[in-house]
Amino acid sequence: MPILNILRYPDERLHKVATQVSEVTDEIRTLVHNMTETMYAAPGIGLAATQVNVHQCVIVVDVSDSQNELQVLINPEIISSSGVSDNEEGCLSVPGVFAKVCRAHSISVKAVDINGQTYVLEASGLLAVCIQHEMDHLLGKVFVEYLSPLKQKRILTKLKKQQRNAM
Ligand code: K1U
Ligand code: ZN
């Protein structure tokens, strides 16, 4: 199965807003499969379709150590949340950059699964953080955009340097 190309910040395509999936077709199932392979290969604990330049509301998440607790969330919607926590986040689209972001500690998310069935997932801790991070991607938001303008400028300088060195 192909490993998909992950867009790198500040690629403008990371700012596109994803559209809702109207039906879970074989094409969506193939996308989910390829995104899952790409996330595990990276390795990462989450991936949003936006990051692989597909602008539909699909995310995959697996925060387990053994990569065997995959969650597929199509058209995810947070229906309730509680508490706040500051957590260090990373992003496969912003390699080598980690920063603290404040998020809800616990969330209830309504989503559609790979069979087209609606379900509700109760998440807290890292799983909740990761789902919120991935849902931001679907809205065209990258985690570094929560940081101060000065920190964002420093990150952009670091990423440009990385890209120059990779040539
Ligand atoms: O790019 C992404 O959206 C995936 C990102 C998810 C995430 C990580 C940490 C906090 C919030 C959201 C990553 O997976 S970055 C890589 C990473 O954190 C990791 C990689 C391997 C093992 C454990 C963690
Ligand atoms: Zn990310």
PDB file of C-alpha atoms and ligand atoms in Angstrom, residues 51 90-92 133-134 137, ligand 2:
ATOM      1  CA  GLN A  51      -1.891  16.582   5.709  1.00  0.00           C
ATOM      2  CA  GLY A  90       4.438  17.572  17.703  1.00  0.00           C
ATOM      3  CA  CYS A  91       3.273  17.383  14.098  1.00  0.00           C
ATOM      4  CA  LEU A  92       4.404  15.330  11.119  1.00  0.00           C
ATOM      5  CA  HIS A 133      -4.936  18.412  17.067  1.00  0.00           C
ATOM      6  CA  GLU A 134      -6.152  16.382  14.051  1.00  0.00           C
ATOM      7  CA  HIS A 137      -5.955  20.202  10.690  1.00  0.00           C
TER       8      HIS A 137
HETATM    9 ZN    ZN B   2      -0.315  17.718  12.970  1.00  0.00          ZN
END
